[in-house]
mmCIF file of C-alpha atoms in Angstrom:
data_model
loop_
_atom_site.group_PDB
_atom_site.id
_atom_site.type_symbol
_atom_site.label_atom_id
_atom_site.label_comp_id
_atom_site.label_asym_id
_atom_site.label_seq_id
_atom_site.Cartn_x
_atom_site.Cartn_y
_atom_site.Cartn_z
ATOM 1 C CA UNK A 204 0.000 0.000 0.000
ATOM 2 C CA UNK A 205 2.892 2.210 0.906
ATOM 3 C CA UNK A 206 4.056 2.385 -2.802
ATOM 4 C CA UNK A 207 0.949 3.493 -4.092
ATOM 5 C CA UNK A 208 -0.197 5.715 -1.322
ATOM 6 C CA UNK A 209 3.155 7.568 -2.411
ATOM 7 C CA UNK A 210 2.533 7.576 -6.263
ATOM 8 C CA UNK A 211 -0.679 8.690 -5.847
ATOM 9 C CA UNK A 212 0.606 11.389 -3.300
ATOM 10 C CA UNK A 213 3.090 12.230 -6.160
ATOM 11 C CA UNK A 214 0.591 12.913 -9.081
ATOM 12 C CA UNK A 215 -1.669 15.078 -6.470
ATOM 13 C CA UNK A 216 1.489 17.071 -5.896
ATOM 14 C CA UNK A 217 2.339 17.415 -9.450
ATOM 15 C CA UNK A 218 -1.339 17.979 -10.326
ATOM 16 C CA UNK A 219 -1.277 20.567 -7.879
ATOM 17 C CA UNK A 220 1.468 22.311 -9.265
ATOM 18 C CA UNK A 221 0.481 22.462 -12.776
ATOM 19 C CA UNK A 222 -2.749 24.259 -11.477
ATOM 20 C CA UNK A 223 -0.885 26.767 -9.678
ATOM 21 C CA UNK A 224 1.338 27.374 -12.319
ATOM 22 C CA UNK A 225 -1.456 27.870 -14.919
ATOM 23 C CA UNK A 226 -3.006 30.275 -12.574
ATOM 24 C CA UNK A 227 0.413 32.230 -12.087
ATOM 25 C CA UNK A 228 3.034 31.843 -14.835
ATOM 26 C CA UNK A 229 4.903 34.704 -16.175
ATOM 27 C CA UNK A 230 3.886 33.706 -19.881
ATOM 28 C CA UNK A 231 0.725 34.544 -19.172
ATOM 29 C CA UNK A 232 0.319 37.509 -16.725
ATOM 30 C CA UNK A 233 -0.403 41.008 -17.873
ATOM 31 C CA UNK A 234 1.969 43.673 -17.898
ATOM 32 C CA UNK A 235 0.593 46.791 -15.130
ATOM 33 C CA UNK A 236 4.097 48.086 -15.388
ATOM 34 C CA UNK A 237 5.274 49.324 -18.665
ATOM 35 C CA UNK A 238 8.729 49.666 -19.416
ATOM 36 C CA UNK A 239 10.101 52.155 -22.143
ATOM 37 C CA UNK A 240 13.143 52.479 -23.256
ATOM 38 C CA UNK A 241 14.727 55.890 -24.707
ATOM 39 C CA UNK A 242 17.478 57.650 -25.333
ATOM 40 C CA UNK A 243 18.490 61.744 -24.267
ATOM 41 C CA UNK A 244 18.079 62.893 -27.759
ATOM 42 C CA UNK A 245 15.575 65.567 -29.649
ATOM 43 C CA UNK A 246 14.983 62.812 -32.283
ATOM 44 C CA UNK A 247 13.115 60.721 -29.037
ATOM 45 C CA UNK A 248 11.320 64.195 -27.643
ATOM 46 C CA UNK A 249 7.590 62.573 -28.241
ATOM 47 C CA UNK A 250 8.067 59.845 -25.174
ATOM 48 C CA UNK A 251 9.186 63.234 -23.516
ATOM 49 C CA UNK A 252 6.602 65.195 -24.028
ATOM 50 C CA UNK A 253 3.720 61.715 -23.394
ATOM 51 C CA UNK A 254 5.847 61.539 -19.882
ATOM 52 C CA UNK A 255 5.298 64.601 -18.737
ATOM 53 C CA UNK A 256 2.034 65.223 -19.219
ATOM 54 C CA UNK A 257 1.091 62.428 -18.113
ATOM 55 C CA UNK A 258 -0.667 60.553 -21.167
ATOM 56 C CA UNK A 259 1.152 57.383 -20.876
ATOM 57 C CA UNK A 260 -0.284 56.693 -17.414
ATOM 58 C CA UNK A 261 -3.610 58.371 -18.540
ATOM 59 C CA UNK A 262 -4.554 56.581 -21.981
ATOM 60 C CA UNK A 263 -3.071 53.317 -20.477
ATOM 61 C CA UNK A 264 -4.412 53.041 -17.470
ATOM 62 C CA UNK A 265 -8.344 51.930 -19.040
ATOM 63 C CA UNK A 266 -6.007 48.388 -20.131
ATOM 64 C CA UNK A 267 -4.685 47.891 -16.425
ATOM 65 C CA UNK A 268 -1.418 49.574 -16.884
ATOM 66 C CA UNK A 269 -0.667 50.837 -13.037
ATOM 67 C CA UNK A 270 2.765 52.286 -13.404
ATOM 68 C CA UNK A 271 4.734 53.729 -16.589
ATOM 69 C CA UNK A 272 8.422 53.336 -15.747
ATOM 70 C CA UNK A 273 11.024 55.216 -18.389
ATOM 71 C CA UNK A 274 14.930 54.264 -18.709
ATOM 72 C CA UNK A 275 17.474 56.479 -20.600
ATOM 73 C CA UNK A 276 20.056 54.102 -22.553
ATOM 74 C CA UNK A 277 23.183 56.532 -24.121
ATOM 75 C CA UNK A 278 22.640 54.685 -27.377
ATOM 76 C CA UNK A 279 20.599 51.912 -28.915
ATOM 77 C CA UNK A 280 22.940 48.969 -28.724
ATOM 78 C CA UNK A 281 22.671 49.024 -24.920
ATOM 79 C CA UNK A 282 19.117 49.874 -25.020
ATOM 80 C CA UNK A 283 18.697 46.528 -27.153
ATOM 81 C CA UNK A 284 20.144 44.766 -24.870
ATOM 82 C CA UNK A 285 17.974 45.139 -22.251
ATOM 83 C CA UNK A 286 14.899 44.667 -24.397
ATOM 84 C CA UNK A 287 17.107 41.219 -25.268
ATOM 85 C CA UNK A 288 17.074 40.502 -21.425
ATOM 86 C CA UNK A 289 13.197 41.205 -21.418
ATOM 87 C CA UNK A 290 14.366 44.380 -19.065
ATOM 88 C CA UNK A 291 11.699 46.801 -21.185
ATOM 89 C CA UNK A 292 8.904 46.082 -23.406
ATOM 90 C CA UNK A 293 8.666 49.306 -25.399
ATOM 91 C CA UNK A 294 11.531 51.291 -26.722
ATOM 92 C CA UNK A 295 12.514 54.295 -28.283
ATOM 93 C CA UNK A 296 15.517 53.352 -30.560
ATOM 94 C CA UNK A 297 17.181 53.591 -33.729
ATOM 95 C CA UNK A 298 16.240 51.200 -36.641
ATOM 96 C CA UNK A 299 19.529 49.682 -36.731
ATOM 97 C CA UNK A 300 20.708 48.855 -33.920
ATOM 98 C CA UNK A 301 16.949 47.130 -33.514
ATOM 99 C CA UNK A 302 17.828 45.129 -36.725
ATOM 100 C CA UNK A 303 21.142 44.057 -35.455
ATOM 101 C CA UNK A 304 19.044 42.827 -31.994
ATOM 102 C CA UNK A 305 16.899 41.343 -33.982
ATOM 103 C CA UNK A 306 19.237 39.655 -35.858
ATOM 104 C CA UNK A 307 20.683 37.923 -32.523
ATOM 105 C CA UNK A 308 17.280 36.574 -31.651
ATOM 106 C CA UNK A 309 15.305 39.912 -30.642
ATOM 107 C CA UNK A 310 11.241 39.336 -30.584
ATOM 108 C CA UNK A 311 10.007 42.537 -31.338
ATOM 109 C CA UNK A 312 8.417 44.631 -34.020
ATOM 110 C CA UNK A 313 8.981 48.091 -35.221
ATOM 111 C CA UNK A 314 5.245 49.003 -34.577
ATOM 112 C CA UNK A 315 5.597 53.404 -35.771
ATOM 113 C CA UNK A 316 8.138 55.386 -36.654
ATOM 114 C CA UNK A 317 9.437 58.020 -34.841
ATOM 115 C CA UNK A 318 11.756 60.233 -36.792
ATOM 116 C CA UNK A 319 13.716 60.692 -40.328
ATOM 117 C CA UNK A 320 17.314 62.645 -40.445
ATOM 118 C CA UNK A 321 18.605 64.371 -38.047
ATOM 119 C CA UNK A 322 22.005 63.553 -37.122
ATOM 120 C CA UNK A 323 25.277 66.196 -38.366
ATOM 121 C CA UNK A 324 28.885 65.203 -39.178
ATOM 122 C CA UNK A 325 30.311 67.955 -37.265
ATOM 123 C CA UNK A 326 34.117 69.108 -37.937
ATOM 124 C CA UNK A 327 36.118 71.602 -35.459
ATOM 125 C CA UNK A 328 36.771 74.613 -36.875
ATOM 126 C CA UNK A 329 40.161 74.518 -38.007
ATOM 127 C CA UNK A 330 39.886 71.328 -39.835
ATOM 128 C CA UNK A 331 39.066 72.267 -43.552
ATOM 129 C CA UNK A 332 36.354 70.674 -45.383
ATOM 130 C CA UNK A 333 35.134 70.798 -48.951
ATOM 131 C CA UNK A 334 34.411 66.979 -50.076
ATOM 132 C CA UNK A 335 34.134 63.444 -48.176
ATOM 133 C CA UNK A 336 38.004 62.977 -49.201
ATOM 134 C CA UNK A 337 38.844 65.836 -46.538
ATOM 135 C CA UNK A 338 38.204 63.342 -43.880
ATOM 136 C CA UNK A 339 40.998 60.930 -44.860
ATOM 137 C CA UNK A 340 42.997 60.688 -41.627
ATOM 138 C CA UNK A 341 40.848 62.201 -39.243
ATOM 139 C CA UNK A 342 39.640 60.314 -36.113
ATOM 140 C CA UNK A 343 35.695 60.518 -36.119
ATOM 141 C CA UNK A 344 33.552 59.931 -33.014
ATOM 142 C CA UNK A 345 30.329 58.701 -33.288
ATOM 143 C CA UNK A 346 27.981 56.112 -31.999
ATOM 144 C CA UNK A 347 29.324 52.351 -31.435
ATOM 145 C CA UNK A 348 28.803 49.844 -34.301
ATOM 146 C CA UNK A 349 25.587 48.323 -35.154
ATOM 147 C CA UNK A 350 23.566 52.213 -34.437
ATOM 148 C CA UNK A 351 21.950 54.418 -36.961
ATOM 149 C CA UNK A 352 25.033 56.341 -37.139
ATOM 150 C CA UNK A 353 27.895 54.141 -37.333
ATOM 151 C CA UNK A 354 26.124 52.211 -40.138
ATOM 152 C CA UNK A 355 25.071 55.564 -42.176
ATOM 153 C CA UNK A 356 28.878 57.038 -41.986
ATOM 154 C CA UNK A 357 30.602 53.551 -43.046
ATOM 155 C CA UNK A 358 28.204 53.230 -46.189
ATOM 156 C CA UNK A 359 28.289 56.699 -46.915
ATOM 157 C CA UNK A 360 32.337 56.604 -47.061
ATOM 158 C CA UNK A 361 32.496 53.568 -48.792
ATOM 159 C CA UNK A 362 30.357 54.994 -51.803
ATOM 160 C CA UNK A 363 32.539 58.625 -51.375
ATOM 161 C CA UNK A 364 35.912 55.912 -52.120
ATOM 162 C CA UNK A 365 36.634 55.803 -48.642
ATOM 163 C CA UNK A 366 37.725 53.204 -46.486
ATOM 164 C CA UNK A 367 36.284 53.132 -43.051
ATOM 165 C CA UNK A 368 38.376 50.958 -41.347
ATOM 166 C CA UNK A 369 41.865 52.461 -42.840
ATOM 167 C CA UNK A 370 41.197 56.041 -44.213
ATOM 168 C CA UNK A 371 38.892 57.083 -41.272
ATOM 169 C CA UNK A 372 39.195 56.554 -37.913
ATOM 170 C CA UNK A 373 36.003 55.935 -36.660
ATOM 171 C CA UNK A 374 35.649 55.974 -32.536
ATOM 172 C CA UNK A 375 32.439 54.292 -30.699
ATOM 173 C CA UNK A 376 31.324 56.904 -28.072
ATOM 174 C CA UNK A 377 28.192 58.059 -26.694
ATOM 175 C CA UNK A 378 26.834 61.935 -27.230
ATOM 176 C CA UNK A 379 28.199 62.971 -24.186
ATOM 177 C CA UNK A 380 31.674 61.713 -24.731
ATOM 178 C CA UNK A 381 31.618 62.533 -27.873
ATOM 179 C CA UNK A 382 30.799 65.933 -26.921
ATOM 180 C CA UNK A 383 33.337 66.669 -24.664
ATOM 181 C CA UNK A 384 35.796 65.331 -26.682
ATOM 182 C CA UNK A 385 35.519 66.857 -29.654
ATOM 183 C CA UNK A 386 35.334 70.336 -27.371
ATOM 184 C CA UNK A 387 38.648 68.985 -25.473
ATOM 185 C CA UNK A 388 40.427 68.611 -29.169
ATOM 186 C CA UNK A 389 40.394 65.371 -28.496
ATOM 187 C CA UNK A 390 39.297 63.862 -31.949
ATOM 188 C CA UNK A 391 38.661 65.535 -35.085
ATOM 189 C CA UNK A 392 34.882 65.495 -35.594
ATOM 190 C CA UNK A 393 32.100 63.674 -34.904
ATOM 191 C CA UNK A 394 28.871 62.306 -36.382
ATOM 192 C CA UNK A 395 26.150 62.463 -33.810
ATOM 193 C CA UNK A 396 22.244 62.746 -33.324
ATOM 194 C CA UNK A 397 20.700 66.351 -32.219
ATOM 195 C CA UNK A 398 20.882 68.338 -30.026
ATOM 196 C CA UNK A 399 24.475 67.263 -30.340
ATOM 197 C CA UNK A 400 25.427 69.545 -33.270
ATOM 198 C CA UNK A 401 24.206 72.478 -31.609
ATOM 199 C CA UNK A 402 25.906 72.200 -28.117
ATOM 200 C CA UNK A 403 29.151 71.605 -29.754
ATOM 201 C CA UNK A 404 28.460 74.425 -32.076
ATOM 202 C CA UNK A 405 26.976 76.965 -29.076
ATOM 203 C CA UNK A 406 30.237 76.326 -27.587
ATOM 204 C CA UNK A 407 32.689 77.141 -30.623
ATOM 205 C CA UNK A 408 33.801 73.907 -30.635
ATOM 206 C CA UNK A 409 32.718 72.374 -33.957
ATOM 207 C CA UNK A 410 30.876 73.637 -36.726
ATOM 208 C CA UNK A 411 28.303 70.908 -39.062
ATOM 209 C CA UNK A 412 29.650 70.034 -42.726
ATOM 210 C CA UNK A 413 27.165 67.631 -43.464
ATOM 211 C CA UNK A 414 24.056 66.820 -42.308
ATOM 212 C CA UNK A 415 22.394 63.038 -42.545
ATOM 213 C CA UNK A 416 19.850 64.001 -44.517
ATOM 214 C CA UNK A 417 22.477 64.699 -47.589
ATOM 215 C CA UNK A 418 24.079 60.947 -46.653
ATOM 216 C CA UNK A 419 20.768 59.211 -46.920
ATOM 217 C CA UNK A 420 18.037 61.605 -48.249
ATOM 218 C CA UNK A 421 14.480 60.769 -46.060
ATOM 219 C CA UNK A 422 16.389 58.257 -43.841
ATOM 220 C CA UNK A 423 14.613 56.429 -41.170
ATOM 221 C CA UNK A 424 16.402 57.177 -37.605
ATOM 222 C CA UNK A 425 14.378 56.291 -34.252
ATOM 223 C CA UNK A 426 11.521 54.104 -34.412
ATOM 224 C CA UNK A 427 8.596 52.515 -31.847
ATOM 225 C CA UNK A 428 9.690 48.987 -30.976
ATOM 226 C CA UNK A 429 7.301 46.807 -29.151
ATOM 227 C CA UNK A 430 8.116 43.120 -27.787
ATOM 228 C CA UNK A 431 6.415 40.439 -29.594
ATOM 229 C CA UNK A 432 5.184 38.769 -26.403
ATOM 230 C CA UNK A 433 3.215 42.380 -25.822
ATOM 231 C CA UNK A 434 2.120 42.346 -29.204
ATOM 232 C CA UNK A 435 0.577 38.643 -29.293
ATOM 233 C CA UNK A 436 -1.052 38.448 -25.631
ATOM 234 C CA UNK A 437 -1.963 42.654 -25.231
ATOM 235 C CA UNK A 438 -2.726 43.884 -29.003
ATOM 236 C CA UNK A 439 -4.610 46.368 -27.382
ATOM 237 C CA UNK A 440 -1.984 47.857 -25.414
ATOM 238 C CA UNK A 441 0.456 48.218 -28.123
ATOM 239 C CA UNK A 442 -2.853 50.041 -30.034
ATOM 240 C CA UNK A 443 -2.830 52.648 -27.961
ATOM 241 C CA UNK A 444 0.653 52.466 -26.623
ATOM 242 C CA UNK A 445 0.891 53.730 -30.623
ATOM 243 C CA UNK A 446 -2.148 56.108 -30.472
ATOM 244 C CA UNK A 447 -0.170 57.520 -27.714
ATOM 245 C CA UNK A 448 2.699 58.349 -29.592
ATOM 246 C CA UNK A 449 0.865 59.897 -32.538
ATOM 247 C CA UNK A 450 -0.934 62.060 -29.980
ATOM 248 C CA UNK A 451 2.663 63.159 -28.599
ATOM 249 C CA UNK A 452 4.276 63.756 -32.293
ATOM 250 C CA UNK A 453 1.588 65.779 -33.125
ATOM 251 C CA UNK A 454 1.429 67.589 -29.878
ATOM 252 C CA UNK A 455 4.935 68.297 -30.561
ATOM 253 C CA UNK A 456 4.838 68.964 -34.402
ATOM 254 C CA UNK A 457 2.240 72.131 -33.184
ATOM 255 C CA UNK A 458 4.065 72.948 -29.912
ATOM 256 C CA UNK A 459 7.821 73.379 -30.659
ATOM 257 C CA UNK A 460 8.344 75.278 -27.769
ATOM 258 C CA UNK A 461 6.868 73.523 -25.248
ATOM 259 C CA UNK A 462 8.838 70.402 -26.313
ATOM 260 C CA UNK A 463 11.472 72.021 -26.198
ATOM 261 C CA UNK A 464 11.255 73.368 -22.607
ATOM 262 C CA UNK A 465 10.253 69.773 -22.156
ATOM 263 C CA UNK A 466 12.926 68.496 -23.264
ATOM 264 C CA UNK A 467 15.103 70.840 -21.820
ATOM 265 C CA UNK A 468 13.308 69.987 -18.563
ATOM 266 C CA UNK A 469 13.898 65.926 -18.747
ATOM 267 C CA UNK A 470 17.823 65.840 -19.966
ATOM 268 C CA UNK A 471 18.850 69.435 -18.205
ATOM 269 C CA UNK A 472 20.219 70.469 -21.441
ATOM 270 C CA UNK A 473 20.363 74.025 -22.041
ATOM 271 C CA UNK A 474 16.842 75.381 -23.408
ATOM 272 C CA UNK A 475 18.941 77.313 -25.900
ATOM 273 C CA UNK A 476 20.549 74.903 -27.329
ATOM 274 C CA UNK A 477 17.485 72.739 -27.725
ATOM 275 C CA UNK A 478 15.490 75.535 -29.490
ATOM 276 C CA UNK A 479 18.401 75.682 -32.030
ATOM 277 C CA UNK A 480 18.918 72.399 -32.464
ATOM 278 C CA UNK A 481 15.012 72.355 -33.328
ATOM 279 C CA UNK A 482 15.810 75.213 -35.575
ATOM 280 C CA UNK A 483 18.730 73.756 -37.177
ATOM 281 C CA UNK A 484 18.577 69.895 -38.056
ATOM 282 C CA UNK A 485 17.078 68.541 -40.883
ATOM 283 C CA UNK A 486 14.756 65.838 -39.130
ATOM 284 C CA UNK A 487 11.555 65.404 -39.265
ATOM 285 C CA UNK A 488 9.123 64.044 -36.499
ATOM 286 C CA UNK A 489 6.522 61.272 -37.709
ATOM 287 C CA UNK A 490 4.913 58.312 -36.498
ATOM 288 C CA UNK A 491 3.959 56.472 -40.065
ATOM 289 C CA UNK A 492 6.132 53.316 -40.352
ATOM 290 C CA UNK A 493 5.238 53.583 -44.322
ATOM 291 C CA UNK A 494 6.936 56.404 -44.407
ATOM 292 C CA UNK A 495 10.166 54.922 -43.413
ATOM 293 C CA UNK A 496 10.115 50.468 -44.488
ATOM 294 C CA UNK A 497 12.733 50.935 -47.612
ATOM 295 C CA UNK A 498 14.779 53.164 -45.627
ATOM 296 C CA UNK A 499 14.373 50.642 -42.812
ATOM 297 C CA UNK A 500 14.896 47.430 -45.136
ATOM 298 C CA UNK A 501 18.348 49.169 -46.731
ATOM 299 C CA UNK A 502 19.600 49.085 -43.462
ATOM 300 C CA UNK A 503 19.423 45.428 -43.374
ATOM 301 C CA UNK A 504 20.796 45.296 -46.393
ATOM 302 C CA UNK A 505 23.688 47.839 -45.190
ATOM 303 C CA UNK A 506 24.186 46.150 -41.945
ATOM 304 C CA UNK A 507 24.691 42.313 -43.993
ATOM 305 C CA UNK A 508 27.330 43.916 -46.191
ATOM 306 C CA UNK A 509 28.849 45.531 -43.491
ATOM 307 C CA UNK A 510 28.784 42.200 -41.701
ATOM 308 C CA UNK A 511 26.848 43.558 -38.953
ATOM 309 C CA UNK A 512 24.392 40.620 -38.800
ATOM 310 C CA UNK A 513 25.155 37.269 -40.559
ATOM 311 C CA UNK A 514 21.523 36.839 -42.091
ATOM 312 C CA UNK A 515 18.693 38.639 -44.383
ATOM 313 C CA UNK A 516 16.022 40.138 -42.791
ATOM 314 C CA UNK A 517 12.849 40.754 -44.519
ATOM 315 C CA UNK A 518 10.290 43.832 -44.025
ATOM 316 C CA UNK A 519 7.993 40.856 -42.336
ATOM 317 C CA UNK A 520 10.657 40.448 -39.960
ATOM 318 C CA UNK A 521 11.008 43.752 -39.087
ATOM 319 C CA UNK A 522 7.691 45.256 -39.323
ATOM 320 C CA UNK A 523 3.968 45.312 -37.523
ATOM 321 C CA UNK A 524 2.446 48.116 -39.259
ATOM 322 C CA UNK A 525 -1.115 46.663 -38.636
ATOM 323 C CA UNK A 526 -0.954 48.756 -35.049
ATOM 324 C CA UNK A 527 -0.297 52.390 -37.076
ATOM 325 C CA UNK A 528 -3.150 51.447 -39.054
ATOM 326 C CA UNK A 529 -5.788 50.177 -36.641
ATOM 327 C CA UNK A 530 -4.284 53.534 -34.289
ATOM 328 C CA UNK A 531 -5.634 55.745 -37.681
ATOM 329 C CA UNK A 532 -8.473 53.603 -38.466
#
């Protein structure tokens, strides 16, 4: 009797604990506290300006969302990285270093876009330019391989006969590093999102010789990325989550001053600076991922050649643009 009095005792307990854990698991609970990744640039101002007035917690809060937690990343490969250890479940980020996460194994979707353009190759003053040869020899800082900007200045010296890893030296750094070296003479120039051009310029440090938009005309830069386990078991969140974000852009598109001040407000940049970096780049806020899939699907292609990622990724691997259109519906 003792051996089946224990086997039986045995399949109660494992009974048991399949209930409980059908009740409980992780792959099934819903996410009350949102997690957003961004990073301290102009390009990312609509999160800003959804933050602080409180919209995130407001047009979430009908799904069940209790708490809206942000987290500022200095560039997107860290920032993917997180999102790779399931650390956030929305970010703010540039399109490629998403594609190189997703690459690795990522689950996500690019679900809106965020911005086109806006980054400068900036130059200090001394240093003469008047073609893409001029920059033979110098030491260039900009953001670490497998970002927006490291994979638009590579291709865009390759097709000006340059070779990026002999003619150029081309230094990962984040903005602020960047930044101060460039003002400590440090390196020669460097490529970088805004506001970025116009502190360095504010301060006489550096002066912009060519502007992204002249690299890659209409170039997709940050984008909406939402986890795929958010997208297949809350649809609706990442709806509005997206309706959100239009609201913000928008807001923002009407309101340059006040994101501005906003921004000014969350990174404790200087509200100068801000308003002429608004003034100067040559971005363009939007949230229409249609606007921005070939850019988006070059930079695959870019990132393969560069040998970036080892394998082709496909506009269905990179895209969910059924959210944008049920959001505008």
């Amino acid at each position: 009797m003792r051996p089946i009095t224990t086997i039986l005792l045995a399949v109660a307990l494992v009974a048991a604990f399949a209930l409980v854990a059908g009740c409980t698991g992780t792959d099934t609970e819903k996410v009350t506290h949102l997690r957003i990744g961004y990073q301290p640039s102009t390009h990312q101002v609509a999160h800003m300006t959804a933050m602080e007035k409180g919209w995130w917690q407001e047009d979430l809060a009908p799904l069940g969302v209790t708490q809206v937690t942000d987290y500022s990343f200095p560039t997107g490969p860290p920032e993917m990285n997180s999102m790779l250890a399931g650390n956030i479940e929305i970010a703010y980020v540039g399109s490629a270093p998403f594609i190189s996460a997703l690459a690795t194994g990522l689950d996500a979707k690019i679900v809106a876009a965020v911005q086109t353009q806006g980054s400068d190759l900036v130059l200090r003053p001394e240093i003469p330019y008047e073609s893409p040869q001029d920059l033979k020899g110098l030491t260039i800082g900009t953001f670490p391989p497998g970002s927006i900007q490291a994979t638009l200045l590579r291709d865009w010296l390759k097709e000006n006969g340059l070779d990026p890893e002999k003619d150029v030296t081309i230094k990962p750094m984040g903005p602020g590093d960047a930044t101060t070296a460039i003002i400590a003479d440090q390196i020669d120039g460097v490529f970088l999102p805004h506001p970025a051009p116009a502190v360095i310029a504010s301060k006489g440090a550096g002066r912009t010789v060519v502007a992204s938009g002249e690299m890659a005309p209409d170039h997709a830069c940050c984008v909406l990325v939402a986890s795929g386990k958010l997208i297949r078991e809350q649809p609706e969140l990442v709806e509005q989550v997206v309706k959100t974000h239009i609201r913000a852009t928008e807001y923002n598109l009407e309101h340059q001053d006040e994101a501005a001040a906003i921004y000014s407000k969350k990174t404790g940049q200087d509200l100068a600076d801000v308003q002429k970096s608004f003034k100067e780049w040559d971005g363009t806020w939007t949230a229409d991922p249609n606007l921005i899939v070939g850019s988006v699907e070059d930079y695959a292609r870019i990132q393969y050649e560069l040998g970036y990622i080892n394998k082709h990724l496909t506009k269905d691997d990179i895209f969910d643009l059924s959210f944008y259109e049920k959001a505008r519906a």
